Coordinates of C-alpha atoms and ligand atoms in Angstrom, one line a residue:
M9 CA -19.1 12.2 8.6
E10 CA -16.1 13.4 10.4
R11 CA -15.1 15.5 7.5
I12 CA -17.0 17.4 4.7
F13 CA -15.8 15.0 2.1
R14 CA -15.4 11.2 1.8
T15 CA -12.1 10.0 3.4
H16 CA -12.4 6.3 2.1
E17 CA -13.6 4.5 -0.9
I18 CA -12.0 1.1 -0.1
R19 CA -12.0 1.0 3.7
N20 CA -15.2 -0.1 5.5
S21 CA -15.8 3.2 7.3
H22 CA -19.1 4.8 8.3
E23 CA -20.5 7.3 10.9
C24 CA -22.2 5.5 13.8
D25 CA -26.0 5.8 14.1
P26 CA -27.0 9.1 15.6
V27 CA -29.2 7.8 18.3
W28 CA -27.7 6.7 21.7
R29 CA -29.0 6.0 25.0
L30 CA -27.6 8.4 27.7
T31 CA -27.6 7.7 31.4
T32 CA -26.4 10.4 33.8
P33 CA -25.6 8.7 37.2
D34 CA -24.4 11.9 38.9
A35 CA -27.7 13.7 38.2
G36 CA -29.1 12.7 41.6
G37 CA -31.8 10.1 42.1
L38 CA -31.6 6.9 40.1
G39 CA -29.6 7.2 36.9
H40 CA -31.6 9.3 34.5
T41 CA -31.7 7.7 31.1
E42 CA -32.7 9.6 27.9
T43 CA -32.5 9.1 24.1
V44 CA -30.1 11.5 22.6
T45 CA -28.4 12.1 19.4
V46 CA -24.7 12.4 18.6
P47 CA -23.0 14.7 18.1
G48 CA -24.6 16.6 20.9
V49 CA -24.0 17.9 24.4
W50 CA -26.1 16.9 27.3
E51 CA -26.7 20.6 28.4
S52 CA -29.1 20.8 25.3
H53 CA -31.4 18.6 27.4
P54 CA -33.8 20.8 29.6
C55 CA -33.0 18.5 32.6
L56 CA -29.1 18.6 32.1
R57 CA -28.6 22.3 31.4
R58 CA -26.0 22.7 34.2
Y59 CA -25.2 19.0 34.7
R60 CA -21.6 18.4 35.6
G61 CA -20.8 14.7 35.9
R62 CA -20.5 11.5 33.9
G63 CA -22.7 10.6 30.9
I64 CA -22.8 7.0 30.0
Y65 CA -23.6 6.7 26.2
E66 CA -24.6 3.3 24.8
Q67 CA -25.4 1.9 21.4
T68 CA -25.6 -1.6 19.8
V69 CA -23.2 -2.0 16.9
S70 CA -22.8 -4.7 14.3
C71 CA -19.2 -5.5 13.6
G72 CA -16.4 -8.0 13.5
G73 CA -12.7 -8.4 12.9
N74 CA -10.4 -5.5 13.6
V75 CA -12.8 -2.6 14.7
R76 CA -11.6 1.0 15.0
F77 CA -13.8 3.6 16.6
L78 CA -12.8 7.3 15.6
F79 CA -14.1 10.0 18.0
G80 CA -14.0 13.6 16.7
G81 CA -14.3 14.9 20.3
V82 CA -15.6 13.8 23.7
S83 CA -16.0 16.5 26.4
I84 CA -14.1 16.7 28.6
R85 CA -12.6 13.2 29.1
A86 CA -13.7 9.7 27.8
K87 CA -13.6 6.0 28.6
V88 CA -14.5 3.7 25.6
F89 CA -15.8 0.2 26.2
L90 CA -16.8 -2.7 23.9
D91 CA -19.0 -5.3 25.6
G92 CA -17.8 -3.9 28.9
R93 CA -14.1 -4.2 28.0
L94 CA -12.1 -0.9 28.3
L95 CA -10.5 -0.1 25.0
R96 CA -9.3 3.6 25.5
E97 CA -9.2 6.5 27.8
H98 CA -8.7 10.1 26.5
Y99 CA -8.5 13.5 28.0
G100 CA -9.2 16.6 26.1
A101 CA -12.6 17.8 24.6
Y102 CA -11.0 19.4 21.4
T103 CA -9.0 16.8 19.7
G104 CA -10.0 13.4 18.2
F105 CA -8.8 9.9 19.3
E106 CA -9.2 6.3 18.2
A107 CA -10.2 3.1 20.1
I108 CA -9.3 -0.2 18.5
A109 CA -10.6 -3.7 19.3
A110 CA -8.7 -6.5 17.3
R111 CA -10.2 -9.9 16.2
V112 CA -13.7 -9.1 17.4
Q113 CA -16.3 -11.9 16.9
P114 CA -18.7 -10.9 14.1
G115 CA -22.2 -10.0 15.5
Y116 CA -23.9 -7.4 17.7
H117 CA -21.9 -5.6 20.3
T118 CA -22.4 -2.9 23.0
L119 CA -20.4 0.2 22.5
T120 CA -20.3 2.3 25.6
V121 CA -18.7 5.8 26.0
E122 CA -18.3 7.3 29.4
A123 CA -17.9 11.2 28.9
D124 CA -17.1 13.1 32.1
N125 CA -17.1 17.0 32.3
R126 CA -16.4 17.2 35.9
F127 CA -13.5 19.5 36.9
D128 CA -10.7 17.7 38.6
S129 CA -7.2 19.0 39.5
Q130 CA -5.8 15.9 37.6
Y131 CA -7.0 17.5 34.4
T132 CA -5.0 20.6 34.5
L133 CA -6.4 22.3 31.1
D134 CA -10.0 22.4 32.3
F135 CA -11.3 24.5 35.2
P136 CA -14.1 27.1 35.6
N137 CA -13.3 29.5 32.8
D138 CA -14.5 32.3 30.7
Y139 CA -16.1 29.7 28.2
Y140 CA -18.2 26.7 29.1
A141 CA -16.8 23.2 29.4
Y142 CA -19.8 21.1 28.0
G143 CA -20.4 17.4 28.5
G144 CA -20.9 14.7 25.9
I145 CA -19.9 13.3 22.5
N146 CA -19.8 16.7 20.7
R147 CA -18.3 15.6 17.4
P148 CA -19.0 12.8 15.0
V149 CA -18.1 9.1 15.8
V150 CA -17.1 6.8 13.0
M151 CA -16.8 3.0 13.1
E152 CA -14.2 1.3 10.8
Q153 CA -13.7 -2.5 10.1
L154 CA -10.1 -3.0 9.1
G155 CA -7.8 -5.6 7.6
D156 CA -4.6 -6.5 9.3
L157 CA -3.0 -3.4 7.8
Y158 CA -4.3 0.3 7.7
I159 CA -3.1 3.7 6.7
S160 CA -3.0 5.5 10.1
C161 CA -1.7 8.9 9.0
C162 CA -0.7 10.9 6.0
H163 CA 1.0 14.4 6.4
I164 CA 1.7 16.4 3.4
T165 CA 3.9 19.5 3.1
P166 CA 3.8 21.5 -0.2
R167 CA 7.0 23.3 -1.2
E168 CA 7.5 25.5 -4.2
T169 CA 10.6 25.0 -6.2
E170 CA 12.0 26.4 -9.5
K171 CA 10.7 23.2 -11.1
G172 CA 7.1 23.7 -9.6
W173 CA 5.4 22.4 -6.5
I174 CA 7.0 19.4 -4.5
A175 CA 4.6 17.5 -2.0
A176 CA 6.6 16.1 0.8
V177 CA 4.5 13.1 2.2
D178 CA 5.0 11.4 5.6
A179 CA 2.6 8.4 5.8
T180 CA 2.3 5.7 8.5
V181 CA 1.0 2.2 8.1
S182 CA 0.0 0.1 11.1
N183 CA -0.1 -3.7 11.4
L184 CA -2.8 -5.2 13.7
C185 CA -1.9 -8.8 13.2
E186 CA 0.7 -11.1 14.8
Q187 CA 2.8 -11.7 11.6
Q188 CA 5.0 -9.4 9.7
R189 CA 3.4 -8.2 6.5
C190 CA 4.5 -6.8 3.0
A191 CA 2.6 -4.3 1.0
V192 CA 2.8 -1.5 -1.5
L193 CA 1.9 2.0 -0.5
S194 CA 0.9 4.6 -3.2
V195 CA 0.4 8.2 -2.9
S196 CA -1.1 10.6 -5.5
V197 CA -1.6 14.4 -5.3
A198 CA -2.3 16.6 -8.3
E199 CA 0.0 15.3 -11.1
G200 CA 2.4 13.7 -8.7
S201 CA 2.4 10.0 -7.8
E202 CA 4.7 7.5 -6.3
S203 CA 4.6 3.8 -4.9
K204 CA 6.8 2.0 -2.4
Q205 CA 7.1 -1.6 -1.2
I206 CA 7.1 -1.6 2.6
I207 CA 7.5 -4.2 5.3
I208 CA 5.5 -3.8 8.5
P209 CA 6.5 -5.9 11.5
A210 CA 3.8 -7.6 13.6
G211 CA 2.0 -5.2 15.7
E212 CA 4.0 -2.2 14.6
T213 CA 3.6 1.2 12.8
V214 CA 6.1 2.1 10.1
S215 CA 6.6 5.6 8.5
V216 CA 7.1 6.0 4.7
A217 CA 8.3 9.2 3.1
F218 CA 7.6 10.3 -0.4
S219 CA 8.6 13.4 -2.5
L220 CA 5.9 14.0 -5.2
E221 CA 6.6 16.3 -8.1
C222 CA 3.4 18.2 -8.6
G223 CA 4.5 20.6 -11.4
Q224 CA 2.4 23.7 -11.9
A225 CA -0.3 22.8 -9.4
K226 CA -2.6 25.9 -8.9
P227 CA -1.7 27.5 -5.5
W228 CA -4.1 27.9 -2.6
S229 CA -4.8 31.4 -1.4
P230 CA -7.5 33.2 0.5
D231 CA -8.9 34.7 -2.8
S232 CA -8.4 31.4 -4.8
P233 CA -8.6 28.4 -2.3
V234 CA -7.9 25.6 -4.8
L235 CA -7.8 22.2 -3.2
Y236 CA -6.4 19.0 -4.5
E237 CA -7.4 15.5 -3.4
A238 CA -4.5 13.5 -1.8
R239 CA -5.1 9.8 -2.2
T240 CA -3.1 7.2 -0.4
V241 CA -3.7 3.5 -1.2
L242 CA -2.3 0.4 0.3
S243 CA -2.1 -2.7 -1.7
V244 CA -1.6 -6.3 -0.4
D245 CA -0.7 -9.1 -2.9
G246 CA -1.7 -6.8 -5.8
E247 CA -5.1 -6.0 -4.3
P248 CA -6.2 -2.6 -2.8
A249 CA -6.7 -3.3 0.9
D250 CA -7.0 0.2 2.4
D251 CA -7.1 3.8 1.5
L252 CA -7.1 7.4 3.0
I253 CA -8.3 10.5 1.2
D254 CA -7.5 13.9 2.3
R255 CA -7.4 17.4 0.6
I256 CA -4.4 19.8 0.6
G257 CA -3.7 23.3 -0.7
F258 CA -0.5 24.3 -2.5
R259 CA 0.8 27.3 -0.3
E260 CA 3.7 28.1 1.8
I261 CA 3.7 30.3 4.9
R262 CA 6.8 32.1 6.2
V263 CA 7.7 35.2 8.1
S264 CA 9.9 37.9 6.5
G265 CA 10.8 40.9 8.7
K266 CA 7.4 42.2 10.1
Q267 CA 5.5 40.4 7.3
I268 CA 3.7 37.1 7.3
L269 CA 4.0 35.9 3.7
L270 CA 1.6 33.3 2.0
N271 CA 3.1 32.2 -1.3
N272 CA 5.4 35.3 -1.0
R273 CA 2.5 37.7 -0.7
P274 CA 2.2 39.7 2.6
L275 CA -1.0 38.9 4.7
R276 CA -3.1 41.7 6.3
L277 CA -5.3 40.0 8.8
R278 CA -8.8 41.2 9.8
G279 CA -10.4 38.5 12.0
F280 CA -12.5 37.3 14.8
N281 CA -11.9 35.2 17.8
R282 CA -14.6 32.4 17.6
H283 CA -15.4 30.0 20.4
E284 CA -16.8 26.7 19.1
E285 CA -20.3 27.1 20.5
Y286 CA -23.9 27.8 19.2
A287 CA -26.6 28.7 21.6
S288 CA -28.5 25.6 22.8
F289 CA -26.3 23.2 20.8
G290 CA -23.4 24.1 22.9
S291 CA -20.1 23.0 21.6
A292 CA -21.9 20.4 19.2
V293 CA -22.1 23.1 16.4
P294 CA -24.1 21.9 13.4
L295 CA -22.4 22.0 10.0
S296 CA -25.0 24.5 8.7
A297 CA -24.2 26.9 11.6
M298 CA -20.4 26.6 11.0
I299 CA -20.8 27.8 7.4
Q300 CA -23.2 30.5 8.4
D301 CA -20.6 31.7 10.9
I302 CA -18.0 31.9 8.1
Q303 CA -20.4 33.8 5.8
L304 CA -21.3 36.2 8.5
M305 CA -17.6 36.9 9.2
R306 CA -16.8 37.3 5.6
D307 CA -19.8 39.6 5.2
M308 CA -18.2 41.9 7.7
G309 CA -15.0 41.9 5.7
A310 CA -13.0 39.4 7.9
N311 CA -10.5 37.1 6.3
C312 CA -9.3 34.9 9.3
I313 CA -10.5 33.3 12.5
R314 CA -8.7 32.5 15.7
T315 CA -9.9 29.2 17.2
C316 CA -9.8 30.5 20.8
H317 CA -8.7 28.7 22.9
Y318 CA -8.6 25.1 21.5
P319 CA -8.5 23.2 18.3
N320 CA -11.8 23.2 16.4
D321 CA -13.8 20.4 14.6
P322 CA -12.0 19.4 11.5
R323 CA -15.2 19.9 9.5
F324 CA -14.9 23.7 10.5
L325 CA -11.3 23.7 9.3
D326 CA -12.4 21.9 6.1
L327 CA -15.0 24.7 5.5
C328 CA -12.2 27.3 6.1
D329 CA -9.9 25.4 3.6
E330 CA -12.9 25.6 1.1
T331 CA -13.7 29.2 1.5
G332 CA -10.1 30.6 1.9
M333 CA -10.7 31.7 5.6
L334 CA -7.3 31.8 7.2
V335 CA -7.1 30.0 10.7
W336 CA -5.0 30.6 13.8
E337 CA -5.5 27.4 15.6
E338 CA -4.2 26.9 19.2
S339 CA -3.9 24.0 21.5
H340 CA -6.3 24.1 24.6
A341 CA -5.2 26.7 27.3
R342 CA -6.5 29.8 28.7
A343 CA -5.2 31.9 31.5
L344 CA -3.3 29.4 33.5
S345 CA -1.2 30.8 36.4
E346 CA 2.2 29.9 37.3
E347 CA 0.9 27.7 40.1
Q348 CA -1.4 25.9 37.7
M349 CA 1.4 25.5 35.2
R350 CA 3.5 23.9 38.0
H351 CA 1.0 21.1 38.4
P352 CA 3.0 17.9 37.9
L353 CA 0.6 16.8 35.0
F354 CA 0.3 20.1 33.2
T355 CA 3.4 20.0 31.0
E356 CA 2.6 16.4 29.6
Q357 CA -1.0 17.4 29.1
I358 CA -0.4 20.6 27.2
L359 CA 2.3 18.8 25.1
Q360 CA -0.1 16.0 24.3
A361 CA -2.9 18.3 23.4
T362 CA -0.4 20.1 21.1
R363 CA 0.7 16.9 19.6
E364 CA -2.7 15.8 18.8
M365 CA -3.8 19.1 17.4
I366 CA -0.9 19.2 15.0
S367 CA -1.1 15.5 14.1
Q368 CA -4.8 15.8 13.3
H369 CA -4.9 19.2 11.6
F370 CA -1.6 19.1 9.7
N371 CA -2.8 19.1 6.1
H372 CA -5.3 22.1 6.4
P373 CA -4.0 24.9 4.2
S374 CA -6.2 27.4 6.0
V375 CA -4.2 27.0 9.2
F376 CA -1.4 29.6 8.8
V377 CA 0.0 29.7 12.4
W378 CA 0.0 27.5 15.6
G379 CA -0.7 29.4 18.9
I380 CA -0.4 28.2 22.4
L381 CA -1.0 29.1 26.1
N382 CA -3.3 32.1 25.9
E383 CA -2.6 34.6 28.7
C384 CA -0.6 32.1 30.7
A385 CA 2.4 33.0 33.0
D386 CA 4.8 34.3 30.3
D387 CA 6.4 36.7 33.0
T388 CA 7.9 34.0 35.2
D389 CA 10.9 31.9 34.8
Y390 CA 8.8 28.6 35.2
G391 CA 6.0 29.8 32.9
T392 CA 8.5 30.9 30.2
A393 CA 10.1 27.5 30.3
C394 CA 6.9 25.9 29.7
Y395 CA 6.3 28.1 26.6
R396 CA 9.6 27.2 25.3
K397 CA 8.9 23.5 25.6
V398 CA 5.6 23.8 23.7
F399 CA 7.2 25.9 21.1
D400 CA 10.0 23.5 20.7
L401 CA 7.5 20.5 20.2
I402 CA 5.6 22.4 17.5
R403 CA 8.8 23.3 15.6
Q404 CA 9.8 19.6 15.6
L405 CA 6.3 18.4 14.4
D406 CA 5.7 21.0 11.9
P407 CA 8.6 23.4 11.0
N408 CA 6.6 24.9 8.1
R409 CA 4.2 27.1 10.1
P410 CA 5.1 30.0 12.3
V411 CA 4.3 29.8 16.1
T412 CA 2.8 32.5 18.4
A413 CA 1.2 33.0 21.8
A414 CA -1.5 35.7 22.8
V415 CA 0.0 37.2 25.9
L416 CA -1.5 39.8 28.3
E417 CA -1.2 43.6 27.8
R418 CA 0.4 43.9 31.2
P419 CA 4.3 44.5 31.1
G420 CA 6.7 41.7 31.8
G421 CA 6.4 39.3 28.9
R422 CA 9.5 37.1 28.5
V423 CA 8.8 35.0 25.5
Y424 CA 8.8 37.4 22.6
D425 CA 12.2 36.0 21.5
A426 CA 10.6 32.6 21.2
M427 CA 7.7 33.5 19.0
D428 CA 7.9 33.9 15.3
I429 CA 4.9 36.2 15.5
V430 CA 4.3 38.4 18.6
S431 CA 0.7 38.6 19.6
Y432 CA -1.1 40.2 22.6
N433 CA -4.5 41.0 24.0
L434 CA -5.7 44.4 25.1
Y435 CA -9.0 46.2 25.9
P436 CA -8.4 49.9 25.9
G437 CA -11.7 51.7 26.6
W438 CA -13.2 48.7 28.1
Y439 CA -11.2 47.3 31.1
R440 CA -8.9 50.3 31.0
S441 CA -9.7 53.8 30.2
S442 CA -6.4 54.2 28.2
A443 CA -6.6 55.5 24.7
A444 CA -6.0 52.6 22.1
D445 CA -3.1 54.3 20.3
E446 CA -1.2 54.9 23.5
A447 CA -1.8 51.3 24.6
L448 CA -0.4 49.9 21.3
R449 CA 2.6 52.2 21.6
R450 CA 3.4 51.2 25.2
K451 CA 3.2 47.5 24.5
Q452 CA 5.3 47.7 21.3
A453 CA 8.0 49.4 23.2
E454 CA 8.1 46.6 25.6
I455 CA 8.0 44.0 22.7
D456 CA 10.9 45.8 20.9
S457 CA 13.0 45.9 24.0
F458 CA 12.5 42.2 25.1
G459 CA 13.1 40.2 22.1
G460 CA 10.4 41.0 19.7
L461 CA 12.0 43.7 17.7
G462 CA 11.4 43.4 14.0
K463 CA 8.9 40.6 14.2
P464 CA 5.2 40.7 12.8
V465 CA 2.7 41.8 15.5
I466 CA -0.9 40.5 15.7
I467 CA -3.4 42.0 18.0
S468 CA -5.0 38.6 19.1
E469 CA -7.8 40.1 21.1
I470 CA -9.4 43.6 21.4
G471 CA -13.1 44.5 22.0
A472 CA -15.8 45.4 24.4
G473 CA -19.0 44.0 25.6
A474 CA -22.8 44.7 24.9
I475 CA -25.9 42.9 26.1
Y476 CA -28.0 42.1 22.9
G477 CA -31.0 44.5 22.8
Y478 CA -29.9 46.8 25.5
H479 CA -29.8 50.4 24.1
D480 CA -28.6 53.6 25.5
P481 CA -29.4 56.4 22.9
L482 CA -26.8 58.6 24.7
G483 CA -24.3 55.9 23.9
E484 CA -23.0 56.4 27.4
S485 CA -23.4 53.2 29.4
K486 CA -21.2 50.2 29.2
W487 CA -23.1 47.1 28.2
S488 CA -25.2 49.1 25.8
E489 CA -24.9 48.2 22.1
E490 CA -24.1 52.0 21.3
R491 CA -21.1 52.0 23.7
Q492 CA -19.7 48.8 22.3
A493 CA -19.8 50.2 18.9
S494 CA -18.1 53.4 19.8
I495 CA -15.3 51.7 21.8
L496 CA -14.8 49.1 18.9
E497 CA -14.6 52.0 16.4
N498 CA -11.8 53.8 18.4
Q499 CA -10.0 50.4 18.9
L500 CA -10.1 49.2 15.3
T501 CA -9.2 52.7 13.8
A502 CA -6.1 52.7 16.0
V503 CA -5.0 49.1 15.3
L504 CA -5.6 49.3 11.4
S505 CA -3.8 52.6 11.2
D506 CA -0.8 51.3 13.0
S507 CA 1.7 50.3 10.2
G508 CA 3.6 48.1 12.7
I509 CA 0.7 45.8 13.2
T510 CA 0.1 42.8 10.7
G511 CA -3.3 42.0 11.9
V512 CA -6.1 41.9 14.4
F513 CA -8.6 39.4 15.7
L514 CA -11.7 40.9 17.4
W515 CA -12.8 39.7 20.6
Q516 CA -15.2 38.2 19.8
F517 CA -17.5 37.0 17.0
A518 CA -20.4 35.6 19.1
D519 CA -21.5 35.7 22.7
V520 CA -20.7 32.5 24.5
R521 CA -21.8 30.8 27.7
V522 CA -19.3 30.9 30.5
S523 CA -18.8 28.9 33.9
E524 CA -21.2 30.1 36.6
D525 CA -18.2 30.9 38.8
W526 CA -17.8 34.0 36.5
F527 CA -21.4 35.3 37.0
A528 CA -20.4 38.5 38.8
S529 CA -18.6 39.9 35.8
R530 CA -20.5 38.1 33.1
P531 CA -24.1 39.3 32.9
R532 CA -26.3 36.2 31.9
T533 CA -23.3 34.0 32.7
F534 CA -22.2 34.8 29.2
N535 CA -19.2 36.5 27.7
N536 CA -21.2 39.3 26.0
K537 CA -18.4 40.8 23.8
G538 CA -19.8 39.1 20.7
I539 CA -20.5 41.3 17.6
V540 CA -23.5 38.9 17.3
D541 CA -25.3 37.1 20.3
E542 CA -25.3 33.4 20.8
Y543 CA -28.1 33.2 18.1
R544 CA -26.1 35.2 15.6
R545 CA -28.4 38.2 16.0
P546 CA -26.3 41.3 15.0
K547 CA -25.6 44.0 17.5
L548 CA -25.1 47.7 16.5
A549 CA -21.4 47.0 16.4
W550 CA -21.9 44.8 13.4
R551 CA -22.3 47.9 11.2
T552 CA -19.2 49.5 12.7
V553 CA -17.0 46.5 12.2
K554 CA -18.3 45.9 8.7
N555 CA -17.6 49.6 7.7
I556 CA -14.1 49.5 9.0
Y557 CA -13.1 45.9 7.9
T558 CA -14.6 46.2 4.3
A559 CA -13.0 49.7 3.9
D560 CA -9.6 48.2 4.9
R561 CA -10.1 45.2 2.7
D562 CA -11.1 47.4 -0.3
A563 CA -8.3 50.0 0.3
Ligands
ADA20 C1 -9.0 37.5 27.7 C2 -9.2 36.1 27.3 C3 -10.5 35.8 26.6 C4 -11.7 36.5 27.2 C5 -11.4 37.9 27.3 C6 -12.4 38.8 28.1 O1 -8.3 38.2 26.8 O2 -8.1 35.6 26.4 O3 -10.7 34.3 26.6 O4 -11.8 36.0 28.6 O5 -10.2 38.2 28.0 O6 -13.6 38.6 27.5 O7 -12.1 39.5 29.0

């Protein structure tokens, strides 16, 4: 399933069979063909551990009429064919997309997905980086057989009023046939419900707005993550023809002075940066591993997760909604230089990646902030203009969540005025010998002088490395678990005792594989700053973080 709950009772929608045939034409020799399962990455196969190329996935499907394939994620770009006919191309491993074939002859058909994880300058968000760009269909695939009309989207924004909660609904209905059609669209959430007559011109999509009075619905909060089903039903000639089921939480996020308020209560954030990766499963993280990660972070006293540096699987966000784990989600970008940002395709690609993230993850109550452009060129005119363009898009698409960007510690930041929440990354005691409290003071002075005065501040990354199992009883050498624990103790003590800081995300939860280009500074070609290794085996720092985070939680 593409979510952790059923999204349809009327629509004919089911996950594609898990077994596919995979051919890797760029693996040398004659195309290597294997039986694989989806979701999955080809790097899980012993012969394809470092394969960078195309992977041609094929499966026979039985379908007819208007067929819609929903892909949770294909890394890093995809071409989708039905019986050899190109239906859709998509770039971006971390957001979903649809491929539609109208009026298909009922029977057996060949579904082909060409995944390609080669780096290419035309795909500006992906390049050898401090995480691994896997290859494959790494999230679920769903096949739907639709009527002429279907509900293509339903965004719900909860607002608290003196009369109780209001759910502002923006739904869209698409018409796949060549005649104009009439229908009735009904939406129900908690005790609120409303229906409207709609007319959808041939081949078009129409938007419908509702305002549902939901009375005294129970609010969603980290301590009490109450979720409500949002059910949208489309009826044609009095008969239910399509539906879409989602889940929402009644909560509002806003910034007030240096505080981030959730339902008017200030948040204090103790979190982790988490890449979407699990040892030999790569970026196709099993659901059971997703929930285990949340449990492990909560056990250490954390209450939030930053999805560095890209949108996550909706099922992971569903689990965060369910458990009350707050989420900083960000569109895909890490450490692009001004030159890279000047590529003619960059702006449209980062805007599209951001548009898809917000459109697909809009309803998750756990997502409290949208982040962008991690450690990009925020110190140049051109880079700053890019930041402002992406912030502007987010504010158009979702004015109800604050925006931020994790910038570098180095001076020169020029976008503090454009952020609702100021965030930055620093590694005192690891990359720099500076004392943590002095580093915090220095950066805060810059933030206050250049547009960030009086805004909430989040330490979006702070940490140190250790190789799992490497011990130095004297606690002296870097890469030892002992040294990591002592650096983290200094860092977290300084951050959590600084009254001007609203929250912190440790870098990082688990060790992750990185591009081989980074081998010289990344032992094992891994980023080893995890508190657990890639198999979730705790390092000594686990105890340090747990002591500090739980003491802060229980203070
Ligand atoms: C940066 C970057 C992270 C990671 C980290 C590190 O802050 O945002 O992705 O590379 O440094 O481990 O050095």
